Short mmCIF file of C-alpha atoms and ligand atoms in Angstrom, two decimals:
data_model
loop_
_atom_site.label_atom_id
_atom_site.label_comp_id
_atom_site.label_asym_id
_atom_site.label_seq_id
_atom_site.Cartn_x
_atom_site.Cartn_y
_atom_site.Cartn_z
CA MET X 108 -22.84 11.43 -8.29
CA GLY X 109 -19.67 9.90 -6.91
CA LEU X 110 -15.99 11.75 -6.63
CA LEU X 111 -14.46 8.93 -9.41
CA THR X 112 -17.33 8.16 -11.17
CA GLY X 113 -16.97 6.60 -14.82
CA LYS X 114 -13.23 6.82 -14.15
CA ASN X 115 -11.61 2.53 -14.12
CA ALA X 116 -9.47 1.65 -11.04
CA LEU X 117 -6.51 -1.04 -10.83
CA VAL X 118 -5.68 -2.81 -7.03
CA PHE X 119 -2.78 -4.62 -6.76
CA GLY X 120 -2.32 -6.65 -3.62
CA LEU X 121 -5.29 -8.12 -2.72
CA ALA X 122 -5.24 -10.60 -0.53
CA ASN X 123 -8.44 -11.49 1.68
CA ASP X 124 -10.95 -8.88 3.34
CA LYS X 125 -8.24 -8.12 5.64
CA SER X 126 -6.31 -5.85 3.59
CA ILE X 127 -5.74 -2.78 3.24
CA ALA X 128 -5.99 -3.25 -0.69
CA TRP X 129 -9.63 -4.06 0.25
CA GLY X 130 -10.50 -1.07 2.26
CA ILE X 131 -9.14 1.39 -0.47
CA THR X 132 -11.02 -1.11 -3.44
CA GLN X 133 -14.55 -0.64 -1.43
CA ALA X 134 -13.74 3.06 -0.94
CA LEU X 135 -13.41 3.15 -4.58
CA HIS X 136 -15.96 1.47 -5.63
CA ARG X 137 -18.47 3.71 -2.63
CA GLU X 138 -17.57 6.56 -4.51
CA GLY X 139 -18.47 5.80 -8.56
CA ALA X 140 -15.33 3.89 -9.78
CA ASN X 141 -15.66 0.92 -11.49
CA ILE X 142 -12.84 -1.54 -10.44
CA GLY X 143 -10.47 -3.87 -11.44
CA ILE X 144 -8.01 -6.54 -9.47
CA SER X 145 -4.69 -8.31 -9.98
CA TYR X 146 -3.61 -10.36 -7.39
CA ALA X 147 -0.46 -12.25 -6.76
CA GLY X 148 -1.09 -15.58 -7.54
CA GLU X 149 -3.32 -18.96 -7.98
CA MET X 150 -3.70 -19.44 -4.04
CA LEU X 151 -4.86 -16.58 -4.10
CA GLU X 152 -8.07 -16.60 -6.76
CA LYS X 153 -10.32 -18.72 -4.27
CA ARG X 154 -10.67 -15.66 -1.87
CA VAL X 155 -10.14 -12.63 -4.44
CA ARG X 156 -13.04 -13.83 -6.64
CA PRO X 157 -15.58 -13.05 -4.47
CA LEU X 158 -14.39 -9.70 -3.06
CA ALA X 159 -14.22 -9.00 -7.22
CA ALA X 160 -17.72 -9.56 -7.21
CA GLN X 161 -19.23 -7.42 -4.24
CA VAL X 162 -16.88 -5.28 -6.46
CA GLY X 163 -18.81 -5.82 -9.64
CA ALA X 164 -15.28 -6.09 -10.92
CA ASP X 165 -14.82 -8.08 -14.01
CA PHE X 166 -11.46 -7.77 -14.49
CA VAL X 167 -9.70 -9.99 -12.08
CA GLU X 168 -5.85 -10.45 -13.06
CA GLN X 169 -3.70 -12.65 -11.76
CA CYS X 170 -0.36 -11.39 -11.86
CA ASN X 171 3.40 -11.49 -9.70
CA VAL X 172 4.90 -8.91 -9.95
CA ASP X 173 8.27 -10.38 -10.27
CA SER X 174 7.72 -10.76 -13.48
CA ASP X 175 7.95 -8.57 -16.31
CA GLU X 176 5.49 -11.30 -18.92
CA GLN X 177 3.23 -10.96 -16.14
CA ILE X 178 3.49 -7.17 -15.73
CA THR X 179 2.87 -7.04 -19.83
CA ALA X 180 0.20 -9.33 -19.57
CA VAL X 181 -1.92 -7.53 -17.86
CA ALA X 182 -1.82 -4.18 -19.46
CA GLU X 183 -1.80 -5.55 -22.50
CA LYS X 184 -5.74 -6.97 -20.67
CA ALA X 185 -6.25 -4.09 -18.85
CA LYS X 186 -5.93 -2.06 -22.49
CA ALA X 187 -8.25 -4.25 -24.23
CA HIS X 188 -10.77 -4.79 -21.30
CA PHE X 189 -10.57 -0.01 -19.82
CA GLY X 190 -9.25 1.12 -23.52
CA GLU X 191 -7.78 3.54 -20.07
CA ILE X 192 -6.92 3.77 -16.74
CA ASP X 193 -8.09 6.51 -14.49
CA VAL X 194 -6.42 4.78 -10.64
CA LEU X 195 -3.30 2.40 -10.05
CA VAL X 196 -3.10 1.15 -6.55
CA HIS X 197 -0.08 -0.88 -5.56
CA SER X 198 -0.74 -2.16 -2.31
CA ILE X 199 2.45 -4.37 -2.26
CA GLY X 200 4.85 -5.63 0.05
CA PHE X 201 7.40 -8.62 0.05
CA ALA X 202 10.63 -9.52 2.62
CA ASN X 203 12.04 -13.08 3.24
CA LYS X 204 10.47 -13.33 6.90
CA ASN X 205 14.83 -14.15 7.88
CA GLU X 206 15.15 -10.25 6.56
CA LEU X 207 12.63 -9.18 9.37
CA GLN X 208 14.07 -10.49 12.47
CA GLY X 209 17.85 -9.13 13.98
CA ASN X 210 20.29 -7.33 13.09
CA PHE X 211 19.45 -6.05 9.91
CA TYR X 212 23.20 -6.50 9.00
CA ASP X 213 22.69 -10.01 7.92
CA THR X 214 20.12 -9.36 5.30
CA SER X 215 22.19 -11.34 2.05
CA ARG X 216 22.39 -10.13 -0.76
CA ALA X 217 19.50 -12.53 -2.22
CA GLY X 218 17.33 -10.76 0.44
CA PHE X 219 18.19 -7.36 -0.10
CA HIS X 220 17.81 -8.03 -4.09
CA LEU X 221 13.72 -9.83 -3.21
CA ALA X 222 12.62 -7.07 -0.70
CA MET X 223 13.27 -4.40 -3.41
CA ASP X 224 12.16 -6.48 -6.34
CA ILE X 225 8.89 -6.59 -4.49
CA SER X 226 8.79 -3.65 -2.48
CA VAL X 227 10.01 -1.23 -4.85
CA PHE X 228 10.48 -1.77 -8.41
CA SER X 229 7.16 -3.52 -9.09
CA PHE X 230 6.06 -0.27 -8.72
CA VAL X 231 7.92 1.55 -11.38
CA ALA X 232 8.00 -1.14 -13.30
CA LEU X 233 3.28 -1.12 -13.14
CA ALA X 234 4.09 3.31 -13.72
CA LYS X 235 6.54 1.64 -17.30
CA ALA X 236 4.01 -0.30 -18.42
CA PHE X 237 0.54 1.58 -17.61
CA GLN X 238 1.62 4.99 -18.94
CA PRO X 239 -0.10 4.75 -21.74
CA MET X 240 -2.85 4.38 -20.55
CA ILE X 241 -3.53 5.90 -17.68
CA ARG X 242 -5.02 9.51 -18.93
CA ARG X 243 -5.33 12.95 -18.10
CA GLY X 244 -6.05 14.03 -14.59
CA GLY X 245 -5.12 10.24 -13.37
CA ALA X 246 -3.46 8.65 -9.97
CA LEU X 247 -0.56 6.36 -9.04
CA LEU X 248 -1.01 5.23 -5.16
CA THR X 249 1.45 3.17 -3.24
CA LEU X 250 1.39 2.13 0.08
CA THR X 251 4.12 2.40 3.07
CA TYR X 252 5.12 2.48 6.58
CA TYR X 253 6.52 4.76 8.62
CA GLY X 254 9.74 2.41 9.68
CA SER X 255 11.13 4.25 6.07
CA VAL X 256 11.84 7.15 7.92
CA LYS X 257 12.55 5.93 11.88
CA VAL X 258 13.84 2.30 13.10
CA ALA X 259 11.47 -0.62 13.45
CA PRO X 260 12.90 -2.65 15.42
CA ASN X 261 13.01 -5.75 13.06
CA TYR X 262 11.37 -4.13 10.36
CA ASN X 263 15.28 -4.08 9.46
CA MET X 264 15.15 -4.43 5.18
CA MET X 265 11.72 -3.71 4.97
CA GLY X 266 12.63 -0.09 6.29
CA VAL X 267 15.09 0.88 3.67
CA ALA X 268 12.51 -0.70 1.00
CA LYS X 269 10.28 1.40 2.22
CA ALA X 270 12.95 4.28 2.27
CA ALA X 271 13.86 4.03 -1.74
CA LEU X 272 9.52 3.64 -2.00
CA GLU X 273 9.14 6.59 -0.95
CA SER X 274 11.78 8.64 -3.16
CA ALA X 275 10.17 6.27 -6.07
CA THR X 276 7.24 8.36 -5.07
CA ARG X 277 8.96 11.96 -6.23
CA TYR X 278 10.19 10.53 -8.83
CA LEU X 279 7.29 8.96 -10.63
CA ALA X 280 5.49 11.97 -9.47
CA ARG X 281 8.45 14.27 -11.49
CA ASP X 282 8.24 12.13 -14.41
CA PHE X 283 4.82 11.92 -15.27
CA GLY X 284 3.26 15.59 -13.73
CA PRO X 285 3.46 16.93 -17.36
CA GLN X 286 1.29 14.77 -17.93
CA GLY X 287 -1.14 15.38 -16.11
CA ILE X 288 -1.49 12.19 -14.28
CA ARG X 289 -0.17 12.34 -9.47
CA VAL X 290 2.06 10.61 -7.58
CA ASN X 291 1.13 10.26 -3.46
CA ALA X 292 2.21 7.16 -1.06
CA ILE X 293 -0.45 5.75 2.00
CA SER X 294 1.93 5.71 5.76
CA ALA X 295 0.02 3.60 7.10
CA GLY X 296 0.08 2.26 11.11
CA PRO X 297 0.07 -1.04 11.73
CA VAL X 298 -3.47 -2.86 10.52
CA ARG X 299 -3.31 -6.93 11.50
CA THR X 300 -3.42 -7.77 7.44
CA LEU X 301 -1.75 -10.98 6.59
CA ALA X 302 0.84 -9.43 5.72
CA ALA X 303 2.16 -8.00 9.38
CA MET X 304 0.10 -10.87 11.49
CA GLY X 305 3.81 -13.66 10.01
CA VAL X 306 5.45 -10.99 12.26
CA SER X 307 7.12 -12.16 15.79
CA GLY X 308 6.04 -8.77 17.52
CA PHE X 309 3.83 -7.75 16.03
CA ARG X 310 0.89 -7.80 18.59
CA ASP X 311 2.73 -5.40 21.09
CA MET X 312 3.84 -2.71 18.76
CA HIS X 313 0.18 -2.40 17.99
CA ARG X 314 -1.05 -1.89 21.41
CA ASN X 315 1.91 0.87 21.28
CA PHE X 316 0.62 2.49 19.48
CA VAL X 317 -2.74 3.20 20.91
CA GLU X 318 -0.39 4.15 23.37
CA MET X 319 1.51 6.84 21.11
CA ALA X 320 -0.18 8.24 19.09
CA PRO X 321 -2.18 11.70 20.24
CA MET X 322 -5.78 9.88 18.81
CA ARG X 323 -5.07 6.57 20.73
CA GLU X 324 -6.77 4.70 18.50
CA ASN X 325 -5.48 2.10 15.98
CA ILE X 326 -5.91 2.92 11.68
CA THR X 327 -8.66 1.07 10.37
CA ILE X 328 -8.81 0.16 6.30
CA GLU X 329 -10.75 3.04 5.86
CA ASP X 330 -9.38 5.04 6.46
CA CYS X 331 -7.10 3.99 4.22
CA GLY X 332 -9.61 3.84 1.62
CA ASN X 333 -10.54 7.13 2.18
CA ALA X 334 -7.54 9.05 2.43
CA ALA X 335 -7.03 7.11 -1.03
CA VAL X 336 -10.10 8.31 -2.80
CA TYR X 337 -9.03 12.14 -1.49
CA LEU X 338 -5.47 10.33 -2.89
CA CYS X 339 -6.74 9.60 -6.39
CA SER X 340 -9.58 11.82 -7.21
CA ASN X 341 -9.72 15.77 -8.29
CA MET X 342 -9.87 16.38 -4.44
CA SER X 343 -6.23 16.61 -4.08
CA ALA X 344 -5.73 18.20 -7.79
CA HIS X 345 -1.96 18.89 -7.42
CA VAL X 346 -0.91 17.82 -5.53
CA THR X 347 1.50 15.11 -5.97
CA GLY X 348 5.20 13.69 -4.65
CA GLU X 349 3.05 12.59 -1.02
CA ILE X 350 4.05 10.78 2.01
CA HIS X 351 0.02 11.44 3.26
CA TYR X 352 -0.05 9.58 6.72
CA VAL X 353 -2.70 7.85 7.94
CA ASP X 354 -2.01 7.28 11.67
CA SER X 355 -4.02 8.66 14.70
CA GLY X 356 -0.35 11.37 14.64
CA TYR X 357 1.50 8.51 15.60
CA ASN X 358 4.92 9.77 13.25
CA ILE X 359 3.93 13.64 14.47
CA MET X 360 5.33 13.20 18.96
CA ALA X 361 8.87 12.40 19.17
CA ALA X 362 8.20 10.58 23.85
CA PRO X 363 5.09 8.36 24.71
CA ASP X 364 2.80 11.38 26.35
CA PRO X 365 3.04 11.19 29.98
CA ASN X 366 -0.98 11.31 29.62
CA SER X 367 -1.53 8.36 27.83
CA LEU X 368 -0.31 6.44 30.66
CA LYS X 369 -2.23 8.05 33.19
CA GLU X 370 -5.74 7.62 30.57
CA GLN X 371 -5.44 3.65 31.65
CA LYS X 372 -4.82 3.50 35.30
CA GLY X 373 -8.11 5.54 34.46
CA GLU X 374 -7.00 8.59 36.70
P1 NAD R 1423 -1.63 -7.79 2.85
O1 NAD R 1423 -1.26 -9.53 2.81
O2 NAD R 1423 -3.06 -8.15 2.90
O3 NAD R 1423 -0.95 -7.10 1.12
C1 NAD R 1423 -0.12 -7.28 1.01
C2 NAD R 1423 -0.07 -8.09 -0.66
O4 NAD R 1423 1.74 -8.25 -1.66
C3 NAD R 1423 -0.82 -9.14 -0.65
O5 NAD R 1423 -1.50 -9.22 -1.98
C4 NAD R 1423 0.24 -9.82 -1.84
O6 NAD R 1423 -0.18 -11.35 -1.97
C5 NAD R 1423 1.27 -9.94 -2.72
N1 NAD R 1423 2.11 -9.89 -3.35
C6 NAD R 1423 3.55 -9.86 -2.03
N2 NAD R 1423 3.77 -10.53 -3.89
C7 NAD R 1423 3.44 -10.40 -3.92
C8 NAD R 1423 3.81 -10.80 -5.19
N3 NAD R 1423 5.16 -10.80 -6.23
N4 NAD R 1423 2.75 -9.75 -6.97
C9 NAD R 1423 1.96 -9.34 -6.61
N5 NAD R 1423 1.51 -9.65 -5.98
C10 NAD R 1423 2.79 -10.10 -4.49
O7 NAD R 1423 -1.02 -6.63 3.76
P2 NAD R 1423 -1.37 -4.61 3.88
O8 NAD R 1423 -0.73 -5.08 4.73
O9 NAD R 1423 -2.42 -4.93 3.01
O10 NAD R 1423 -0.25 -4.78 2.45
C11 NAD R 1423 -0.15 -3.64 1.86
C12 NAD R 1423 0.28 -3.20 1.62
O11 NAD R 1423 0.49 -2.12 2.87
C13 NAD R 1423 1.72 -3.18 1.65
O12 NAD R 1423 2.48 -2.38 0.47
C14 NAD R 1423 2.47 -3.21 2.98
O13 NAD R 1423 3.80 -3.06 3.16
C15 NAD R 1423 1.62 -1.77 3.61
N6 NAD R 1423 1.41 -1.71 5.09
C16 NAD R 1423 1.26 -2.25 6.08
C17 NAD R 1423 1.09 -1.86 7.28
C18 NAD R 1423 0.73 -3.23 7.91
O14 NAD R 1423 1.01 -2.40 9.30
N7 NAD R 1423 -0.56 -4.37 7.42
C19 NAD R 1423 1.86 -0.58 7.13
C20 NAD R 1423 1.68 0.22 6.19
C21 NAD R 1423 1.63 -0.02 5.73
O1 0WE R 1424 4.54 -3.07 5.86
C1 0WE R 1424 4.46 -4.39 6.22
C2 0WE R 1424 4.64 -6.48 6.40
C3 0WE R 1424 5.68 -6.33 5.28
C4 0WE R 1424 6.12 -8.36 5.61
C5 0WE R 1424 5.85 -8.81 6.02
C6 0WE R 1424 6.12 -9.91 5.60
C7 0WE R 1424 5.31 -10.87 6.54
C8 0WE R 1424 5.85 -12.60 6.06
C9 0WE R 1424 7.04 -7.80 4.23
N1 0WE R 1424 6.96 -9.57 4.54
C10 0WE R 1424 6.75 -10.46 4.53
N2 0WE R 1424 6.99 -11.35 4.20
C11 0WE R 1424 6.41 -12.29 5.04
O2 0WE R 1424 7.72 -13.81 5.06
N3 0WE R 1424 4.55 -3.66 7.53
C12 0WE R 1424 3.81 -2.23 7.53
C13 0WE R 1424 3.33 -4.98 8.66
C14 0WE R 1424 5.21 -4.62 9.85
O3 0WE R 1424 5.37 -5.89 9.35
C15 0WE R 1424 6.53 -5.63 10.80
C16 0WE R 1424 6.01 -4.47 12.27
C17 0WE R 1424 5.28 -3.79 10.93
C18 0WE R 1424 4.75 -2.68 11.40
C19 0WE R 1424 7.77 -6.38 10.75
C20 0WE R 1424 8.43 -6.30 11.93
C21 0WE R 1424 8.33 -5.29 12.79
C22 0WE R 1424 7.09 -4.01 12.07
#
């Protein structure tokens, strides 16, 4: 018997087999959850359908989270299909490319609004739309990044959005607590996904990460999946409003470890 046997899990933000959402989907499926999948737009359908088939998901619905109507529609369809939901995963983030470079003060009003809408408000809106059908003992989960807490050069507007997302996680945890529903976030280290590859300088970041992190290894989407199993199952009963780092320990360091350089030189 799996840790999520008999539970219904809905995952938002699957783009391809590199997506953090895919690592999470596979792990939830492995633990016995019935999977439902939602993706952003038509362009992704031919990628997402075969992945959904791999995990036996027969609920596969398009939902662009910039639209209240599409959020309401996917919630209604989920209600008709599953009846009740136990797990909702939000693995969505977006900012205009020009807001992810240069000076943060050059962020435009429209760019600020867009990033906050897609990366933060969408989690709140999904929480509201699904609240009536989430079972006691259920869990909501979102994905964040350390650029919310410390300055990651060029992450700019997304850092501000992630700070708001982490705060929203705590406020939602308060809202849902009395219903026995938990709300948490995974703060993942850099992963080579579609969203990350669209970023200049990401390769260097990925390499520098290994040097700084106590464990000297990059993280994988499987690591995120296993952390998601913990945060969405009874294994984390009474854990709510937390930002759970899956980052090889990167965030605990104040300075690069001189040993790391010696190791590289083979000393
Ligand atoms: P990804 O590109 O695979 O996933 C991002 C998803 O957001 C895509 O599926 C995309 O379709 C979806 N999306 C964007 N705009 C949308 C909209 N309007 N409506 C619905 N969906 C929309 O990349 P990923 O790295 O797996 O990103 C998933 C989450 O993980 C994001 O919140 C990201 O910020 C976070 N994260 C990523 C990393 C990393 O290094 N890759 C690290 C920490 C956190
Ligand atoms: O959250 C993210 C990715 C966020 C992201 C990426 C893109 C690229 C393409 C949001 N919107 C867009 N829009 C696009 O048009 N990460 C944690 C990965 C990431 O992105 C960075 C990073 C890291 C790490 C951007 C700059 C600096 C570091």
